[in-house]
mmCIF file of C-alpha atoms in Angstrom:
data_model
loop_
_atom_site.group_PDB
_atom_site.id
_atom_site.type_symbol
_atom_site.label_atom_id
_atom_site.label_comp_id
_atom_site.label_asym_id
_atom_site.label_seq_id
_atom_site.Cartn_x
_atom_site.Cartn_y
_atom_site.Cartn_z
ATOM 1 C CA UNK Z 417 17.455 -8.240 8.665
ATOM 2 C CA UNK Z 418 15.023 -5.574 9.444
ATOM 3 C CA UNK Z 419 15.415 -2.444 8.032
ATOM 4 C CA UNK Z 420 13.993 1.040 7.576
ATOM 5 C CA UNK Z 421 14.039 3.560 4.928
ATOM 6 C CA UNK Z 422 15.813 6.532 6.347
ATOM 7 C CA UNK Z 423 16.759 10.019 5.789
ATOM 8 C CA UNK Z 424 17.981 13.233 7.676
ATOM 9 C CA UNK Z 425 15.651 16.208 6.660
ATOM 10 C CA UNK Z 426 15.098 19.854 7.608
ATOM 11 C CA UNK Z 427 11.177 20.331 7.881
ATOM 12 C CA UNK Z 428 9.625 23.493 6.492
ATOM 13 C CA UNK Z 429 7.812 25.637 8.708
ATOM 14 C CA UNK Z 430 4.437 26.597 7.594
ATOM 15 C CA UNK Z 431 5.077 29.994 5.686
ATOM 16 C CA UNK Z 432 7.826 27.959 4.129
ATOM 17 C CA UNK Z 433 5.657 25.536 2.770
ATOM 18 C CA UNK Z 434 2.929 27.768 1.893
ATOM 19 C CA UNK Z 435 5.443 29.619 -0.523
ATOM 20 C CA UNK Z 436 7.318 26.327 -1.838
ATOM 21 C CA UNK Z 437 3.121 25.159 -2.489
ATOM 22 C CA UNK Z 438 2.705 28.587 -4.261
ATOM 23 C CA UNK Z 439 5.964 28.528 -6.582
ATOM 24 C CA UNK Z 440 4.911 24.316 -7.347
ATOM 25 C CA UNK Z 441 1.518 25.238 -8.659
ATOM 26 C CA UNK Z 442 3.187 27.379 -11.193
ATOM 27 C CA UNK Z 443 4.733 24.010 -12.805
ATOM 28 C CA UNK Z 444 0.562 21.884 -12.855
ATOM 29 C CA UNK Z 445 1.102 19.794 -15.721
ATOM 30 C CA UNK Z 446 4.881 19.639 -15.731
ATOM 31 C CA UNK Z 447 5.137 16.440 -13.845
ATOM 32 C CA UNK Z 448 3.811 14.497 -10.808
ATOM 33 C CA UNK Z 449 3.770 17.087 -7.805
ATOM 34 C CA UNK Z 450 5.224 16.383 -4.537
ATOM 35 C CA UNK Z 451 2.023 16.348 -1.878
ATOM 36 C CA UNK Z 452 3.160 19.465 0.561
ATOM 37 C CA UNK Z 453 3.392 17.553 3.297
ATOM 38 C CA UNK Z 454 6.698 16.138 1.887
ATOM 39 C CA UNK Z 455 8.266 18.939 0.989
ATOM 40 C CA UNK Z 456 11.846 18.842 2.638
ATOM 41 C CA UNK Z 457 15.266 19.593 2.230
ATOM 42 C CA UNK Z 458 17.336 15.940 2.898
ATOM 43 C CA UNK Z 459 20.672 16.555 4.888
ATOM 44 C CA UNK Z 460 21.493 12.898 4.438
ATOM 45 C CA UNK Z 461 20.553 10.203 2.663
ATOM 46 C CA UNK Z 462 20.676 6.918 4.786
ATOM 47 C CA UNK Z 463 19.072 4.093 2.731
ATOM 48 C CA UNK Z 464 17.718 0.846 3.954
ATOM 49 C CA UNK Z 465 19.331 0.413 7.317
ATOM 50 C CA UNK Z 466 19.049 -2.294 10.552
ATOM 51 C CA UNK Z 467 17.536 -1.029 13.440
ATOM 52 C CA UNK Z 468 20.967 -1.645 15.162
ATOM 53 C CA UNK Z 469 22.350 0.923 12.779
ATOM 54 C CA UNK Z 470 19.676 3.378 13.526
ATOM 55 C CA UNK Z 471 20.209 3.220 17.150
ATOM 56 C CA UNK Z 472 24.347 3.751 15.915
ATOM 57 C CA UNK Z 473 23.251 6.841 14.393
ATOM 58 C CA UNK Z 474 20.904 8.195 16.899
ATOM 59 C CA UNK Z 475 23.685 8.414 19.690
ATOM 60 C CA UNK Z 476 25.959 9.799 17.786
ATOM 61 C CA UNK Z 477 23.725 12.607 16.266
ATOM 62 C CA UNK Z 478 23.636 13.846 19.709
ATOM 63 C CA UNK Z 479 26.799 14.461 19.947
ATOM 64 C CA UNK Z 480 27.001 17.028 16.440
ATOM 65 C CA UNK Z 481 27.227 20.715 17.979
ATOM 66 C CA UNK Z 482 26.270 23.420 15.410
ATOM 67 C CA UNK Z 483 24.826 27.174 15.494
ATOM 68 C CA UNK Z 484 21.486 28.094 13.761
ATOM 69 C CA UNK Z 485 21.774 29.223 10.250
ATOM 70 C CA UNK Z 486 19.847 30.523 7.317
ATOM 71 C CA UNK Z 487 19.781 29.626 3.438
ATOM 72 C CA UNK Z 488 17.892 31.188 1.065
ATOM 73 C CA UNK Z 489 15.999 28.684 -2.009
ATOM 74 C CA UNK Z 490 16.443 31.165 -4.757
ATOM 75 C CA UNK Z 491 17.372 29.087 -8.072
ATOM 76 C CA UNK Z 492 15.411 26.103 -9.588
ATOM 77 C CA UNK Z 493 16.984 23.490 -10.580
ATOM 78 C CA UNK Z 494 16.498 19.829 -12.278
ATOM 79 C CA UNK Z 495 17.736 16.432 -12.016
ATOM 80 C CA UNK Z 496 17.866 14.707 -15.523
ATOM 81 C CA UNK Z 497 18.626 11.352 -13.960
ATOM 82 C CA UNK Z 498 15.661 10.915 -12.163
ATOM 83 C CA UNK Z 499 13.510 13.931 -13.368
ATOM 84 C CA UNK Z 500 12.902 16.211 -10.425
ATOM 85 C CA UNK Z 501 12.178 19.297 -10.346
ATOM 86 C CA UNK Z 502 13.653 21.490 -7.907
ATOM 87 C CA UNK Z 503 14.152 24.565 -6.304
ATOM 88 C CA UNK Z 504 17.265 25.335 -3.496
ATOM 89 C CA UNK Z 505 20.009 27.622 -2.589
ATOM 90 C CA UNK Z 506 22.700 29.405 -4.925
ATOM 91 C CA UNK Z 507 25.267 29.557 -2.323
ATOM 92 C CA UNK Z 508 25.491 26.451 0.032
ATOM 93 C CA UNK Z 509 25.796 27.873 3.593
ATOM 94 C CA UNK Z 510 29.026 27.018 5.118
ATOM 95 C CA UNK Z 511 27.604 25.433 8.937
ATOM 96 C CA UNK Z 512 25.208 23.443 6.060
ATOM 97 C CA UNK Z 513 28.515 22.339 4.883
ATOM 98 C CA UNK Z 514 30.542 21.527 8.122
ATOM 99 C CA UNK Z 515 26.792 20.116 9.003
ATOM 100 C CA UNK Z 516 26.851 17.836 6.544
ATOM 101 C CA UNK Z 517 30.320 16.611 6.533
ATOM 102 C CA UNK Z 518 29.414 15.810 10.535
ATOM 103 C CA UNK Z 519 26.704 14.098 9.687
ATOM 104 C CA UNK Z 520 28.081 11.513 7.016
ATOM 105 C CA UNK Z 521 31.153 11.024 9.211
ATOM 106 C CA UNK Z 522 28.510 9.997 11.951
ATOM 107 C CA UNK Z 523 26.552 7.909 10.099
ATOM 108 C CA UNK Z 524 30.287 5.877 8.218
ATOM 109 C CA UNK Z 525 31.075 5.463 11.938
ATOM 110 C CA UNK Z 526 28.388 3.710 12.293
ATOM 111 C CA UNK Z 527 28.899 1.000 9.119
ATOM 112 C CA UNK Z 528 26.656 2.872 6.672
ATOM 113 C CA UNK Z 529 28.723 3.200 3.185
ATOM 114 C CA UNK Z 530 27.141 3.805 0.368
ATOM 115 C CA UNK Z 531 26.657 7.779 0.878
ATOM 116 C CA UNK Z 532 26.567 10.615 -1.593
ATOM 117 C CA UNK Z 533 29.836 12.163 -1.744
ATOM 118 C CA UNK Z 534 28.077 15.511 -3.705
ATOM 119 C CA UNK Z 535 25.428 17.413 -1.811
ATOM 120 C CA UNK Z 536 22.778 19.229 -3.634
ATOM 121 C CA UNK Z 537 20.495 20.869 -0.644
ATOM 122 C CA UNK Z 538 17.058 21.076 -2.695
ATOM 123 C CA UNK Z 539 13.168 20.865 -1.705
ATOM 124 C CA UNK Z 540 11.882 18.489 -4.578
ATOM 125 C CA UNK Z 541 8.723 20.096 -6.028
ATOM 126 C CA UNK Z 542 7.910 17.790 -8.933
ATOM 127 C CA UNK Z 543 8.980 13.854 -10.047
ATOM 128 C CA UNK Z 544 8.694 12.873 -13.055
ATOM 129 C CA UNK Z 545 9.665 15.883 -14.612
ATOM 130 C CA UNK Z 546 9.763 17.356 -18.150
ATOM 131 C CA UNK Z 547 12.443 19.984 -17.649
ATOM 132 C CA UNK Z 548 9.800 23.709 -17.146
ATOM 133 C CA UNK Z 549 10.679 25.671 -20.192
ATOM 134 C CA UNK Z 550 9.128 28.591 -18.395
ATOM 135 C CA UNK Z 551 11.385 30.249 -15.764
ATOM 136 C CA UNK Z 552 9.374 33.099 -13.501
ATOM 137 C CA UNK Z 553 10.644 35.788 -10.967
ATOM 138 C CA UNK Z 554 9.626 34.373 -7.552
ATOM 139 C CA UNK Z 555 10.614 35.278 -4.274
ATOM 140 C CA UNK Z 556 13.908 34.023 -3.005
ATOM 141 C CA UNK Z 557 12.336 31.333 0.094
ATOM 142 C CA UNK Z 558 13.964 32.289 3.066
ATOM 143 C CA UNK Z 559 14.896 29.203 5.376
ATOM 144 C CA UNK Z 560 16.312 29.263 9.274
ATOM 145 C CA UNK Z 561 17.645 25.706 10.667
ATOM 146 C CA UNK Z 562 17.577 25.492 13.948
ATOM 147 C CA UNK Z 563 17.063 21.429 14.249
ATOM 148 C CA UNK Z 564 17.427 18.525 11.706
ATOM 149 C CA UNK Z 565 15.498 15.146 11.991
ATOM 150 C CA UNK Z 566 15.364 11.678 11.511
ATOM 151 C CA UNK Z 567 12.791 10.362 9.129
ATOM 152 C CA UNK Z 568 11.452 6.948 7.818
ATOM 153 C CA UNK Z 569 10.429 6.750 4.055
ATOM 154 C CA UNK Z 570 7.289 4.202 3.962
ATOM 155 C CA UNK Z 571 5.629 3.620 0.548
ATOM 156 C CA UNK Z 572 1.763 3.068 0.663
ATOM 157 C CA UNK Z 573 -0.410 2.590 -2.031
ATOM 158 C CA UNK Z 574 -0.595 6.551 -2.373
ATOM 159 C CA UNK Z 575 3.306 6.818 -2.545
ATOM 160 C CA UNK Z 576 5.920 7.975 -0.148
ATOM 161 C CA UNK Z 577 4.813 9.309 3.500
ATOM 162 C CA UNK Z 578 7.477 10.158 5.433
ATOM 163 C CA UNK Z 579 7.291 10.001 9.408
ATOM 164 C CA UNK Z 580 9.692 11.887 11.997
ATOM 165 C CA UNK Z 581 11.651 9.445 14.515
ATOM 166 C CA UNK Z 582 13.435 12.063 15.880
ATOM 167 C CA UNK Z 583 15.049 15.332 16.002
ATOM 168 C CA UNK Z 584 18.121 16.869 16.760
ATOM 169 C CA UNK Z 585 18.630 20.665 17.666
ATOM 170 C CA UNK Z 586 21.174 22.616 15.779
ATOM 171 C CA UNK Z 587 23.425 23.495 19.030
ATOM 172 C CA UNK Z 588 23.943 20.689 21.973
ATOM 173 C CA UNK Z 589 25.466 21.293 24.977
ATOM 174 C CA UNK Z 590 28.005 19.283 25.010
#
């Protein structure tokens, strides 16, 4: 079977990921940093999946109606199961919510199981992480979503690169 590695993401624009650069470098040292150009927040996690599958999941996705929204990344945050660092939101928006619950219901009806039933919205800033024993003030990262994409996950001898199939605006007409 061929199969891709495959996420949905929300992309940063660039003042977003000029700030989320600014508050990493505060953490040099604390583990292996994310290269900016990955910085994301993952909607959904889709795993290894056929290409039949991905076509599935396309279609569908253009079928999920939402409005624009905003979430602010104001809290760090860490994962001590596989060490990342992170920051995200306090409150979880509610249309990230409802988005979110569409999307996993999109991608079930299309025979992909193993999902994550929790959702923990984050932009990963370091992996292998001590856990920062330092804590600073920084400005709360303000974040609109007006479209959500599907990316491919391909390692290379440098790491991770990720590569945008295609994207899906946050209200179809429908």
């Amino acid at each position: 079977m061929n199969a891709r590695r495959l996420f949905l993401a929300f992309w940063p624009n660039e003042q977003q990921l000029e700030k989320l650069h600014e508050l990493q470098c505060e953490y040099v040292g604390w583990g292996r940093e994310v290269i900016p150009e990955n910085f994301h927040v993952t909607l959904l996690f889709l795993g290894n999946i056929s290409y039949d599958m991905t076509d599935c999941v396309v279609q569908n996705l253009q079928d999920i109606s939402t409005q624009p929204f905003s979430m602010k990344l104001d809290r760090f945050g860490y994962f001590d199961k596989t060490k990342i660092f992170w920051v995200g939101p306090t409150s979880v928006p509610s249309e990230l919510e409802s988005l979110y619950k569409s999307v996993r219901n999109c991608a079930q009806s299309c025979g992909i199981s193993k999902l994550s039933k929790r959702y923990v919205p984050h932009v990963s800033l370091l992996r292998k992480s001590q856990i920062p024993t330092s804590n600073p003030d920084f400005a709360a990262i303000e974040w609109q979503v007006d479209k959500f994409h599907l990316v491919e996950s391909r390692l290379d001898k440098e790491g991770a690169r990720y590569y945008t199939l295609d994207s899906f605006p946050s209200v179809n007409h429908v």
